[in-house]
Tab-separated table of C-alpha atoms in Angstrom:
chain	number	residue	atom	x	y	z
A	9	UNK	CA	6.264	-18.521	13.422
A	10	UNK	CA	5.204	-22.384	14.330
A	11	UNK	CA	3.497	-22.683	17.221
A	12	UNK	CA	6.747	-25.293	18.104
A	13	UNK	CA	9.464	-22.491	18.116
A	14	UNK	CA	11.688	-25.139	19.184
A	15	UNK	CA	11.105	-28.005	16.387
A	16	UNK	CA	14.007	-28.682	14.361
A	17	UNK	CA	14.089	-28.227	10.421
A	18	UNK	CA	13.906	-32.176	9.856
A	19	UNK	CA	10.865	-33.296	11.565
A	20	UNK	CA	8.847	-34.730	9.615
A	21	UNK	CA	4.951	-33.558	9.180
A	22	UNK	CA	2.458	-35.754	8.091
A	23	UNK	CA	0.722	-34.966	5.500
A	24	UNK	CA	-3.057	-34.256	6.233
A	25	UNK	CA	-5.681	-36.604	5.806
A	26	UNK	CA	-7.867	-33.559	3.855
A	27	UNK	CA	-7.395	-33.450	-0.124
A	28	UNK	CA	-4.721	-31.870	-1.097
A	29	UNK	CA	-5.080	-27.897	-1.983
A	30	UNK	CA	-5.703	-27.904	-5.680
A	31	UNK	CA	-5.248	-24.346	-7.957
A	32	UNK	CA	-8.110	-22.901	-7.603
A	33	UNK	CA	-9.829	-20.746	-10.364
A	34	UNK	CA	-13.232	-19.191	-9.219
A	35	UNK	CA	-14.861	-17.329	-11.696
A	36	UNK	CA	-14.878	-13.556	-10.113
A	37	UNK	CA	-17.041	-10.570	-11.236
A	38	UNK	CA	-14.504	-8.320	-12.048
A	39	UNK	CA	-13.623	-6.222	-9.356
A	40	UNK	CA	-12.777	-2.469	-9.010
A	41	UNK	CA	-9.596	-3.160	-7.182
A	42	UNK	CA	-7.682	-5.687	-4.750
A	43	UNK	CA	-10.847	-7.616	-5.121
A	44	UNK	CA	-13.124	-4.660	-2.963
A	45	UNK	CA	-15.432	-2.295	-4.073
A	46	UNK	CA	-15.564	0.821	-2.429
A	47	UNK	CA	-19.303	2.414	-0.994
A	48	UNK	CA	-22.339	0.978	-2.481
A	49	UNK	CA	-25.349	3.230	-3.084
A	50	UNK	CA	-26.843	5.594	-0.505
A	51	UNK	CA	-29.893	3.705	-1.041
A	52	UNK	CA	-28.426	-0.052	-0.752
A	53	UNK	CA	-26.745	0.470	2.237
A	54	UNK	CA	-26.164	3.962	4.472
A	55	UNK	CA	-22.644	4.416	5.039
A	56	UNK	CA	-20.796	7.187	6.528
A	57	UNK	CA	-17.224	8.420	7.595
A	58	UNK	CA	-15.812	8.807	11.025
A	59	UNK	CA	-13.232	10.797	12.832
A	60	UNK	CA	-11.435	9.953	15.415
A	61	UNK	CA	-12.784	12.291	18.659
A	62	UNK	CA	-16.679	12.613	17.249
A	63	UNK	CA	-17.920	9.549	16.625
A	64	UNK	CA	-17.551	6.032	18.055
A	65	UNK	CA	-17.883	4.022	14.992
A	66	UNK	CA	-14.429	4.366	13.607
A	67	UNK	CA	-12.732	4.817	16.043
A	68	UNK	CA	-9.426	5.509	14.658
A	69	UNK	CA	-7.431	5.674	17.787
A	70	UNK	CA	-8.425	1.903	18.778
A	71	UNK	CA	-6.825	0.700	15.504
A	72	UNK	CA	-3.415	3.095	16.733
A	73	UNK	CA	-0.294	0.876	16.205
A	74	UNK	CA	1.718	-0.133	19.249
A	75	UNK	CA	5.057	1.053	18.323
A	76	UNK	CA	6.602	-1.130	21.840
A	77	UNK	CA	5.337	-4.279	20.118
A	78	UNK	CA	7.807	-3.803	17.182
A	79	UNK	CA	11.422	-4.075	17.728
A	80	UNK	CA	12.756	-1.884	14.792
A	81	UNK	CA	11.754	1.934	15.464
A	82	UNK	CA	14.384	3.477	13.185
A	83	UNK	CA	14.293	3.407	9.001
A	84	UNK	CA	16.913	3.884	7.503
A	85	UNK	CA	17.526	6.455	4.172
A	86	UNK	CA	16.801	4.517	1.374
A	87	UNK	CA	19.214	4.290	-1.784
A	88	UNK	CA	17.462	6.137	-4.423
A	89	UNK	CA	17.896	5.952	-8.290
A	90	UNK	CA	18.112	8.624	-10.618
A	91	UNK	CA	15.367	10.837	-10.388
A	92	UNK	CA	13.923	12.886	-13.432
A	93	UNK	CA	12.603	16.304	-12.277
A	94	UNK	CA	11.006	18.294	-15.247
A	95	UNK	CA	10.163	22.000	-13.827
A	96	UNK	CA	8.624	24.707	-15.617
A	97	UNK	CA	10.186	28.494	-14.613
A	98	UNK	CA	9.954	28.256	-11.087
A	99	UNK	CA	13.300	27.649	-9.228
A	100	UNK	CA	13.416	25.274	-6.849
A	101	UNK	CA	16.328	23.971	-4.374
A	102	UNK	CA	16.614	20.880	-2.626
A	103	UNK	CA	16.160	20.728	0.736
A	104	UNK	CA	19.489	19.228	2.594
A	105	UNK	CA	17.075	19.506	6.110
A	106	UNK	CA	13.788	19.545	7.023
A	107	UNK	CA	14.370	23.460	7.972
A	108	UNK	CA	15.880	24.572	4.554
A	109	UNK	CA	11.321	24.178	3.682
A	110	UNK	CA	10.771	26.809	6.444
A	111	UNK	CA	8.340	24.506	8.212
A	112	UNK	CA	6.488	25.752	11.463
A	113	UNK	CA	8.012	25.007	14.213
A	114	UNK	CA	5.267	22.736	15.329
A	115	UNK	CA	5.723	20.248	12.133
A	116	UNK	CA	9.471	19.908	13.057
A	117	UNK	CA	8.406	18.770	16.383
A	118	UNK	CA	6.196	15.794	14.985
A	119	UNK	CA	8.968	15.109	12.507
A	120	UNK	CA	11.709	15.383	14.356
A	121	UNK	CA	10.219	13.737	18.443
A	122	UNK	CA	6.974	11.868	17.027
A	123	UNK	CA	8.275	10.739	13.444
A	124	UNK	CA	12.230	9.988	14.848
A	125	UNK	CA	13.318	11.899	11.479
A	126	UNK	CA	16.991	13.743	10.433
A	127	UNK	CA	16.740	14.797	7.358
A	128	UNK	CA	14.675	14.218	4.061
A	129	UNK	CA	15.136	11.415	2.042
A	130	UNK	CA	16.015	11.867	-1.874
A	131	UNK	CA	12.743	11.920	-2.860
A	132	UNK	CA	11.752	14.120	-0.049
A	133	UNK	CA	14.499	16.691	-0.109
A	134	UNK	CA	13.781	16.882	-4.269
A	135	UNK	CA	9.498	17.011	-4.091
A	136	UNK	CA	8.807	18.847	-0.753
A	137	UNK	CA	10.600	21.969	-2.225
A	138	UNK	CA	8.187	21.880	-5.403
A	139	UNK	CA	5.210	21.542	-3.271
A	140	UNK	CA	5.223	24.234	-0.728
A	141	UNK	CA	7.249	26.836	-2.745
A	142	UNK	CA	4.915	29.499	-4.386
A	143	UNK	CA	2.469	29.545	-6.439
A	144	UNK	CA	2.041	25.821	-5.676
A	145	UNK	CA	2.151	24.286	-8.908
A	146	UNK	CA	0.586	20.776	-9.273
A	147	UNK	CA	3.349	17.578	-9.451
A	148	UNK	CA	3.035	14.112	-10.603
A	149	UNK	CA	5.522	12.399	-8.587
A	150	UNK	CA	7.051	8.557	-9.590
A	151	UNK	CA	9.229	7.057	-6.829
A	152	UNK	CA	10.582	4.026	-4.661
A	153	UNK	CA	8.597	2.371	-2.628
A	154	UNK	CA	9.174	2.891	0.733
A	155	UNK	CA	11.212	5.778	-0.143
A	156	UNK	CA	8.878	8.184	1.628
A	157	UNK	CA	6.424	9.854	-0.595
A	158	UNK	CA	3.430	9.451	2.478
A	159	UNK	CA	5.734	12.224	3.746
A	160	UNK	CA	5.814	14.431	0.810
A	161	UNK	CA	2.131	15.106	0.420
A	162	UNK	CA	1.297	14.447	3.956
A	163	UNK	CA	3.798	17.322	4.865
A	164	UNK	CA	2.293	19.514	2.300
A	165	UNK	CA	-1.489	19.033	3.569
A	166	UNK	CA	-0.511	20.403	6.875
A	167	UNK	CA	1.763	23.185	5.723
A	168	UNK	CA	-1.244	24.598	3.855
A	169	UNK	CA	-3.996	24.674	6.395
A	170	UNK	CA	-5.002	27.213	8.134
A	171	UNK	CA	-5.059	26.010	11.535
A	172	UNK	CA	-7.592	29.248	12.760
A	173	UNK	CA	-10.392	28.095	9.505
A	174	UNK	CA	-12.205	25.196	10.569
A	175	UNK	CA	-13.562	24.111	7.375
A	176	UNK	CA	-11.701	21.171	4.998
A	177	UNK	CA	-8.643	22.418	3.354
A	178	UNK	CA	-6.492	19.422	1.866
A	179	UNK	CA	-7.774	16.464	0.825
A	180	UNK	CA	-6.430	12.808	-0.059
A	181	UNK	CA	-8.137	10.098	-1.964
A	182	UNK	CA	-7.004	6.034	-1.361
A	183	UNK	CA	-7.804	3.182	-3.239
A	184	UNK	CA	-8.467	1.049	0.088
A	185	UNK	CA	-9.496	1.774	3.721
A	186	UNK	CA	-6.291	0.424	5.111
A	187	UNK	CA	-3.650	2.984	2.822
A	188	UNK	CA	-6.369	5.565	4.137
A	189	UNK	CA	-6.291	4.651	7.897
A	190	UNK	CA	-2.355	4.161	7.299
A	191	UNK	CA	-2.197	7.584	6.254
A	192	UNK	CA	-3.933	9.363	8.469
A	193	UNK	CA	-2.441	7.716	11.436
A	194	UNK	CA	0.557	9.302	9.622
A	195	UNK	CA	-0.967	12.326	9.286
A	196	UNK	CA	-2.032	12.636	13.222
A	197	UNK	CA	1.017	11.580	14.399
A	198	UNK	CA	3.203	14.125	11.955
A	199	UNK	CA	0.845	17.365	12.890
A	200	UNK	CA	0.209	15.984	16.429
A	201	UNK	CA	1.572	19.141	17.711
A	202	UNK	CA	-0.537	21.768	15.233
A	203	UNK	CA	-3.896	21.858	16.448
A	204	UNK	CA	-4.999	21.006	12.403
A	205	UNK	CA	-7.970	18.093	12.651
A	206	UNK	CA	-8.779	15.432	10.524
A	207	UNK	CA	-11.510	12.727	8.972
A	208	UNK	CA	-11.160	9.709	7.678
A	209	UNK	CA	-13.634	8.996	4.837
A	210	UNK	CA	-13.777	5.319	3.999
A	211	UNK	CA	-16.811	2.831	4.631
A	212	UNK	CA	-17.992	1.619	7.588
A	213	UNK	CA	-20.424	-1.828	8.059
A	214	UNK	CA	-22.315	-1.473	11.143
A	215	UNK	CA	-25.710	-1.581	10.136
A	216	UNK	CA	-26.520	0.911	13.182
A	217	UNK	CA	-24.282	3.502	11.090
A	218	UNK	CA	-26.257	6.909	10.625
A	219	UNK	CA	-27.119	7.421	6.692
A	220	UNK	CA	-24.621	11.003	5.283
A	221	UNK	CA	-26.999	12.660	4.715
A	222	UNK	CA	-28.030	12.962	8.027
A	223	UNK	CA	-24.514	13.807	9.323
A	224	UNK	CA	-23.304	17.260	10.451
A	225	UNK	CA	-21.089	18.899	7.911
A	226	UNK	CA	-17.754	18.131	7.893
A	227	UNK	CA	-15.465	21.005	9.935
A	228	UNK	CA	-11.900	18.991	9.977
A	229	UNK	CA	-9.640	20.626	7.929
A	230	UNK	CA	-7.772	17.324	6.598
A	231	UNK	CA	-9.880	14.708	4.617
A	232	UNK	CA	-8.472	11.371	3.797
A	233	UNK	CA	-10.957	8.513	2.301
A	234	UNK	CA	-11.891	6.958	-0.503
A	235	UNK	CA	-13.316	8.185	-3.727
A	236	UNK	CA	-16.578	6.672	-3.579
A	237	UNK	CA	-17.541	7.158	-0.109
A	238	UNK	CA	-15.610	10.835	-0.354
A	239	UNK	CA	-17.853	11.649	-3.396
A	240	UNK	CA	-20.832	10.768	-1.600
A	241	UNK	CA	-19.579	12.908	1.300
A	242	UNK	CA	-19.735	15.857	-1.522
A	243	UNK	CA	-22.644	14.548	-3.351
A	244	UNK	CA	-24.756	15.230	-0.220
A	245	UNK	CA	-23.140	19.106	0.454
A	246	UNK	CA	-21.855	17.450	3.639
A	247	UNK	CA	-18.180	17.807	2.232
A	248	UNK	CA	-17.564	21.417	1.439
A	249	UNK	CA	-14.979	22.581	-1.515
A	250	UNK	CA	-15.043	25.829	-1.338
A	251	UNK	CA	-11.718	26.170	0.607
A	252	UNK	CA	-10.127	23.463	-0.937
A	253	UNK	CA	-6.005	24.121	-1.005
A	254	UNK	CA	-4.499	20.623	-1.978
A	255	UNK	CA	-5.711	17.383	-3.362
A	256	UNK	CA	-3.916	14.209	-3.357
A	257	UNK	CA	-4.024	11.272	-5.395
A	258	UNK	CA	-2.347	8.125	-3.218
A	259	UNK	CA	-1.276	5.467	-6.043
A	260	UNK	CA	-2.077	8.051	-8.324
A	261	UNK	CA	-1.517	5.623	-11.208
A	262	UNK	CA	-4.603	3.177	-10.156
A	263	UNK	CA	-7.061	6.125	-8.752
A	264	UNK	CA	-7.002	7.455	-12.286
A	265	UNK	CA	-6.286	3.868	-14.589
A	266	UNK	CA	-9.441	2.901	-16.271
A	267	UNK	CA	-9.964	-0.305	-14.191
A	268	UNK	CA	-9.322	1.764	-11.117
A	269	UNK	CA	-11.224	4.498	-10.529
A	270	UNK	CA	-10.906	7.012	-13.013
A	271	UNK	CA	-14.695	8.113	-13.300
A	272	UNK	CA	-14.795	8.938	-9.376
A	273	UNK	CA	-11.541	10.743	-9.241
A	274	UNK	CA	-12.130	12.647	-12.094
A	275	UNK	CA	-15.637	14.062	-11.168
A	276	UNK	CA	-14.120	14.482	-7.591
A	277	UNK	CA	-10.658	16.621	-9.277
A	278	UNK	CA	-13.936	18.407	-11.870
A	279	UNK	CA	-15.851	19.392	-8.827
A	280	UNK	CA	-13.062	21.346	-6.636
A	281	UNK	CA	-12.203	22.827	-10.122
A	282	UNK	CA	-15.492	24.345	-9.831
A	283	UNK	CA	-15.269	26.127	-6.460
A	284	UNK	CA	-11.258	26.538	-6.160
A	285	UNK	CA	-9.737	26.526	-9.406
A	286	UNK	CA	-6.904	27.230	-8.025
A	287	UNK	CA	-6.373	23.622	-5.913
A	288	UNK	CA	-3.102	22.165	-6.050
A	289	UNK	CA	-3.351	18.714	-7.061
A	290	UNK	CA	-0.441	16.428	-6.056
A	291	UNK	CA	-0.129	12.743	-8.153
A	292	UNK	CA	1.869	9.973	-5.988
A	293	UNK	CA	2.716	6.809	-6.712
A	294	UNK	CA	5.654	3.904	-7.337
A	295	UNK	CA	3.767	3.135	-11.099
A	296	UNK	CA	3.138	5.236	-13.830
A	297	UNK	CA	2.728	3.073	-16.692
A	298	UNK	CA	2.638	4.868	-20.783
A	299	UNK	CA	-0.842	4.809	-20.468
A	300	UNK	CA	-1.192	6.655	-17.447
A	301	UNK	CA	1.327	8.529	-17.691
A	302	UNK	CA	0.413	10.047	-21.003
A	303	UNK	CA	-2.850	10.869	-19.689
A	304	UNK	CA	-2.109	12.134	-16.153
A	305	UNK	CA	0.025	14.453	-18.087
A	306	UNK	CA	-2.491	16.183	-19.948
A	307	UNK	CA	-4.476	16.165	-16.702
A	308	UNK	CA	-1.873	18.347	-15.059
A	309	UNK	CA	-0.971	20.190	-17.677
A	310	UNK	CA	0.723	22.869	-16.150
A	311	UNK	CA	2.789	21.019	-13.228
A	312	UNK	CA	5.580	19.807	-12.547
A	313	UNK	CA	6.431	15.942	-12.910
A	314	UNK	CA	9.344	13.477	-11.626
A	315	UNK	CA	9.612	9.834	-13.017
A	316	UNK	CA	12.319	7.097	-12.410
A	317	UNK	CA	13.365	4.561	-15.127
A	318	UNK	CA	11.480	1.934	-15.500
A	319	UNK	CA	14.539	-0.246	-14.542
A	320	UNK	CA	15.729	1.709	-11.635
A	321	UNK	CA	12.146	0.702	-9.801
A	322	UNK	CA	13.104	-2.585	-8.677
A	323	UNK	CA	14.863	-2.368	-5.409
A	324	UNK	CA	18.176	-4.177	-5.413
A	325	UNK	CA	18.373	-4.691	-1.361
A	326	UNK	CA	15.644	-7.151	-1.889
A	327	UNK	CA	16.558	-10.183	-3.144
A	328	UNK	CA	14.209	-12.137	-6.137
A	329	UNK	CA	13.595	-15.888	-6.064
A	330	UNK	CA	11.542	-17.832	-8.608
A	331	UNK	CA	11.186	-21.452	-6.961
A	332	UNK	CA	9.834	-24.489	-9.212
A	333	UNK	CA	7.618	-26.601	-7.852
A	334	UNK	CA	5.168	-29.554	-9.548
A	335	UNK	CA	2.478	-29.044	-8.268
A	336	UNK	CA	0.344	-26.634	-5.617
A	337	UNK	CA	0.990	-29.152	-3.076
A	338	UNK	CA	4.576	-28.522	-2.962
A	339	UNK	CA	4.009	-24.970	-2.492
A	340	UNK	CA	2.386	-24.414	0.338
A	341	UNK	CA	5.663	-27.298	1.852
A	342	UNK	CA	7.989	-24.467	0.291
A	343	UNK	CA	6.385	-21.776	2.459
A	344	UNK	CA	6.541	-23.612	5.784
A	345	UNK	CA	9.375	-26.089	5.377
A	346	UNK	CA	11.923	-23.842	3.746
A	347	UNK	CA	11.018	-20.570	4.091
A	348	UNK	CA	9.472	-20.592	7.254
A	349	UNK	CA	11.413	-23.492	9.288
A	350	UNK	CA	14.986	-22.285	7.668
A	351	UNK	CA	14.596	-18.764	8.765
A	352	UNK	CA	13.135	-18.661	12.212
A	353	UNK	CA	13.658	-14.847	12.467
A	354	UNK	CA	12.669	-13.720	9.298
A	355	UNK	CA	10.558	-11.002	10.338
A	356	UNK	CA	7.663	-11.022	9.086
A	357	UNK	CA	6.113	-12.364	5.928
A	358	UNK	CA	3.260	-11.573	3.381
A	359	UNK	CA	1.686	-14.375	0.910
A	360	UNK	CA	-0.252	-13.072	-2.016
A	361	UNK	CA	-2.911	-14.771	-3.841
A	362	UNK	CA	-4.649	-14.065	-6.509
A	363	UNK	CA	-8.530	-14.961	-5.337
A	364	UNK	CA	-10.084	-14.479	-1.773
A	365	UNK	CA	-11.140	-18.408	-2.098
A	366	UNK	CA	-6.927	-18.918	-2.363
A	367	UNK	CA	-6.188	-16.831	0.440
A	368	UNK	CA	-9.038	-19.302	2.545
A	369	UNK	CA	-7.316	-22.513	1.042
A	370	UNK	CA	-4.015	-21.572	1.963
A	371	UNK	CA	-4.868	-20.152	5.265
A	372	UNK	CA	-6.489	-23.001	6.420
A	373	UNK	CA	-3.448	-25.274	4.781
A	374	UNK	CA	-0.409	-23.974	6.925
A	375	UNK	CA	-3.112	-23.466	10.140
A	376	UNK	CA	-3.761	-27.165	9.863
A	377	UNK	CA	0.417	-27.005	9.967
A	378	UNK	CA	0.279	-25.522	13.145
A	379	UNK	CA	1.305	-22.205	11.424
A	380	UNK	CA	-0.350	-19.552	13.048
A	381	UNK	CA	-1.113	-16.446	9.900
A	382	UNK	CA	-4.107	-14.836	9.073
A	383	UNK	CA	-5.619	-14.042	6.024
A	384	UNK	CA	-7.497	-10.932	4.618
A	385	UNK	CA	-9.237	-10.137	1.368
A	386	UNK	CA	-12.307	-7.842	0.461
A	387	UNK	CA	-15.086	-10.119	1.694
A	388	UNK	CA	-14.116	-9.828	5.150
A	389	UNK	CA	-15.739	-7.519	6.746
A	390	UNK	CA	-14.300	-4.120	7.407
A	391	UNK	CA	-14.072	-3.941	11.295
A	392	UNK	CA	-12.054	-7.541	10.802
A	393	UNK	CA	-10.173	-6.109	8.426
A	394	UNK	CA	-9.300	-3.679	10.538
A	395	UNK	CA	-8.098	-5.766	13.340
A	396	UNK	CA	-6.127	-8.167	11.094
A	397	UNK	CA	-4.054	-4.908	9.780
A	398	UNK	CA	-3.152	-3.842	13.370
A	399	UNK	CA	-2.391	-7.217	14.376
A	400	UNK	CA	0.103	-7.732	12.075
A	401	UNK	CA	1.204	-3.991	12.620
A	402	UNK	CA	2.089	-4.741	16.102
A	403	UNK	CA	3.535	-7.890	15.951
A	404	UNK	CA	1.055	-9.881	17.855
A	405	UNK	CA	1.101	-12.043	13.637
A	406	UNK	CA	3.710	-13.196	12.259
A	407	UNK	CA	2.537	-14.168	8.751
A	408	UNK	CA	-0.409	-12.804	6.660
A	409	UNK	CA	-2.117	-13.711	3.395
A	410	UNK	CA	-3.234	-11.287	1.207
A	411	UNK	CA	-5.041	-10.899	-2.107
A	412	UNK	CA	-3.835	-6.979	-3.431
A	413	UNK	CA	-5.461	-5.416	-1.075
A	414	UNK	CA	-2.286	-4.612	0.369
A	415	UNK	CA	-0.043	-4.778	-2.937
A	416	UNK	CA	0.576	-0.673	-2.454
A	417	UNK	CA	1.071	1.509	-0.332
A	418	UNK	CA	1.168	-0.860	2.984
A	419	UNK	CA	3.836	0.000	4.941
A	420	UNK	CA	5.203	-2.176	7.519
A	421	UNK	CA	8.714	-2.175	7.984
A	422	UNK	CA	9.024	-5.329	10.187
A	423	UNK	CA	8.645	-7.485	6.624
A	424	UNK	CA	11.357	-9.070	5.137
A	425	UNK	CA	9.863	-11.613	3.533
A	426	UNK	CA	6.710	-11.762	-0.105
A	427	UNK	CA	5.974	-14.936	-1.267
A	428	UNK	CA	3.717	-14.677	-5.054
A	429	UNK	CA	1.704	-17.941	-3.812
A	430	UNK	CA	0.075	-16.641	-7.292
A	431	UNK	CA	1.720	-14.296	-9.588
A	432	UNK	CA	-0.371	-11.326	-10.781
A	433	UNK	CA	-1.983	-10.582	-13.887
A	434	UNK	CA	-3.949	-8.352	-15.155
A	435	UNK	CA	-7.627	-9.239	-14.867
A	436	UNK	CA	-8.723	-7.919	-18.364
A	437	UNK	CA	-5.700	-10.612	-19.692
A	438	UNK	CA	-5.033	-13.625	-17.703
A	439	UNK	CA	-2.489	-14.682	-19.852
A	440	UNK	CA	-0.752	-10.967	-19.207
A	441	UNK	CA	1.357	-10.055	-15.735
A	442	UNK	CA	-0.018	-7.513	-13.875
A	443	UNK	CA	3.816	-5.417	-13.544
A	444	UNK	CA	2.613	-2.886	-11.779
A	445	UNK	CA	1.214	-4.588	-9.825
A	446	UNK	CA	4.098	-6.922	-9.124
A	447	UNK	CA	6.145	-4.011	-8.348
A	448	UNK	CA	4.011	-3.043	-5.427
A	449	UNK	CA	4.174	-6.396	-4.160
A	450	UNK	CA	7.641	-6.559	-3.954
A	451	UNK	CA	7.931	-3.354	-2.492
A	452	UNK	CA	6.324	-4.406	0.895
A	453	UNK	CA	9.397	-5.806	1.668
A	454	UNK	CA	12.842	-4.273	2.297
A	455	UNK	CA	10.944	-0.677	2.960
A	456	UNK	CA	13.180	2.113	3.442
A	457	UNK	CA	16.250	0.495	2.376
A	458	UNK	CA	15.681	-2.800	5.153
A	459	UNK	CA	16.872	-5.968	3.228
A	460	UNK	CA	14.610	-8.445	1.857
A	461	UNK	CA	13.858	-10.897	-0.274
A	462	UNK	CA	10.438	-12.302	-2.745
A	463	UNK	CA	9.967	-15.592	-3.702
A	464	UNK	CA	7.687	-16.998	-6.969
A	465	UNK	CA	6.480	-20.067	-6.628
A	466	UNK	CA	5.620	-21.658	-9.898
A	467	UNK	CA	4.066	-24.889	-11.202
A	468	UNK	CA	2.440	-24.588	-14.377
A	469	UNK	CA	3.574	-23.611	-17.317
A	470	UNK	CA	1.166	-20.523	-17.431
A	471	UNK	CA	3.000	-19.640	-14.169
A	472	UNK	CA	6.863	-20.127	-16.157
A	473	UNK	CA	5.604	-17.998	-18.992
A	474	UNK	CA	4.134	-15.154	-16.976
A	475	UNK	CA	7.685	-14.952	-14.795
A	476	UNK	CA	9.620	-14.614	-17.812
A	477	UNK	CA	7.470	-11.486	-19.063
A	478	UNK	CA	7.911	-9.920	-15.643
A	479	UNK	CA	12.125	-10.906	-15.917
A	480	UNK	CA	12.199	-9.237	-19.382
A	481	UNK	CA	9.653	-6.093	-18.737
A	482	UNK	CA	12.446	-4.903	-16.085
A	483	UNK	CA	15.269	-6.669	-17.464
A	484	UNK	CA	16.319	-8.495	-14.136
A	485	UNK	CA	17.508	-11.985	-14.450
A	486	UNK	CA	15.756	-13.795	-11.439
A	487	UNK	CA	17.689	-16.562	-9.610
A	488	UNK	CA	15.942	-19.972	-10.042
A	489	UNK	CA	15.625	-22.390	-7.451
A	490	UNK	CA	15.457	-25.262	-9.035
A	491	UNK	CA	14.709	-28.560	-6.496
A	492	UNK	CA	12.095	-27.147	-4.221
A	493	UNK	CA	13.085	-29.953	-1.570
A	494	UNK	CA	16.909	-28.706	-1.619
A	495	UNK	CA	17.370	-26.580	2.098
A	496	UNK	CA	20.806	-25.462	0.677
A	497	UNK	CA	19.510	-23.670	-2.270
A	498	UNK	CA	17.569	-22.262	0.159
A	499	UNK	CA	19.504	-21.067	2.915
A	500	UNK	CA	22.195	-19.891	0.081
A	501	UNK	CA	19.010	-17.457	-0.990
A	502	UNK	CA	18.478	-16.597	2.650
A	503	UNK	CA	21.733	-15.632	3.420
A	504	UNK	CA	22.272	-13.779	0.086
A	505	UNK	CA	19.034	-11.733	1.469
A	506	UNK	CA	20.571	-10.993	4.282
A	507	UNK	CA	18.115	-12.640	6.694
A	508	UNK	CA	20.099	-15.519	7.783
């Protein structure tokens, strides 16, 4: 929200004296994902990961979200589309209640008391029996954003661990540190009463950090982290996989994509297979394009599969709009004058941009107009990134500008509006939209069936072309706001989305 919350919507804001922000297209190096790279080599910069209790460098407890600062705590059950489940000769019964899953009393207490859950969502009721029923087959699972996928694999890990054995038994690999931290927070909350301990294996950027090869071996039962860091812990023999029972890939389509973390992911998987050939593999994501789907189906040969049809992936509760803007300067005015000013009680918003520099430029422009916002991208120091995410999740900031660093998996139920300042494109083919990333971006709003709106800001011929391809791909005609200066059109859009 703006600093002056009582200002009227027709207040004239003078244009700043500095030059108008223009579309920035700097030459950038090829990125692994979301403009950040996982750990560099040990010789270049020693890094390590830390558990919440034992190491002061990364205190997960200090990143714990303050739920008292959020007004909405209870999640509605999402409306799910048809899930196509492909199974072998093992029979599974859909779980109507969590008790149907034969979970321990300690896990049930975490679900009901701390997570505030009442019953499984659709994806949970179908997938959890597949995960928890012997002979523990592998699973490739796709479902809508915000439908409860994290709970599925977290319950899977907690249920398989022997609390008496002080050794790693479950491993969850994530594409970004933000997602790894978020997952371990859910894990610690859900497993609060179990006695199970966890370890967060993510890059840190403190110069005084102790090199991994000089650290004690990991004895926590569940490890969550990013692929480069996990591979490093394994390579220096500080992370044993001899007792590994379950291996999870979150955002699995990107973890196994050519332009993602495919090499590291396959190396980790093969190393585990050598030591524990019966380790269960779970692949979860909201998106699987055909190329990745065919590949993972070959990797996981004798497993169960759950997929959602492409046309059903876009959440109906999220209203999508395309806004015609004459230039980049108009995009900024649409954000501050139309989307924010007209919807003073919108909740929180995420604005997605394509490059780091675009994030910085937009942050400065909105700040100059008096809007309190934060921005995040891969060039920001990791400690500061953690602080930015925590403040946003605590509700201390309302507007967050981000590269695709937070496009996948970032869960904040108070986000009602997503703005695509730049449309996502494939890095190798700039004229081709990244359909999966677009869907993930939209999924940041309307979590668990809540109402939300997505505004796509278009000013160039290329952006209109990209938007047309997105509409054709998802077979969805996105409502057009033709006049970027017309308050009535934006008011109608926000009302249709149920936000005002």
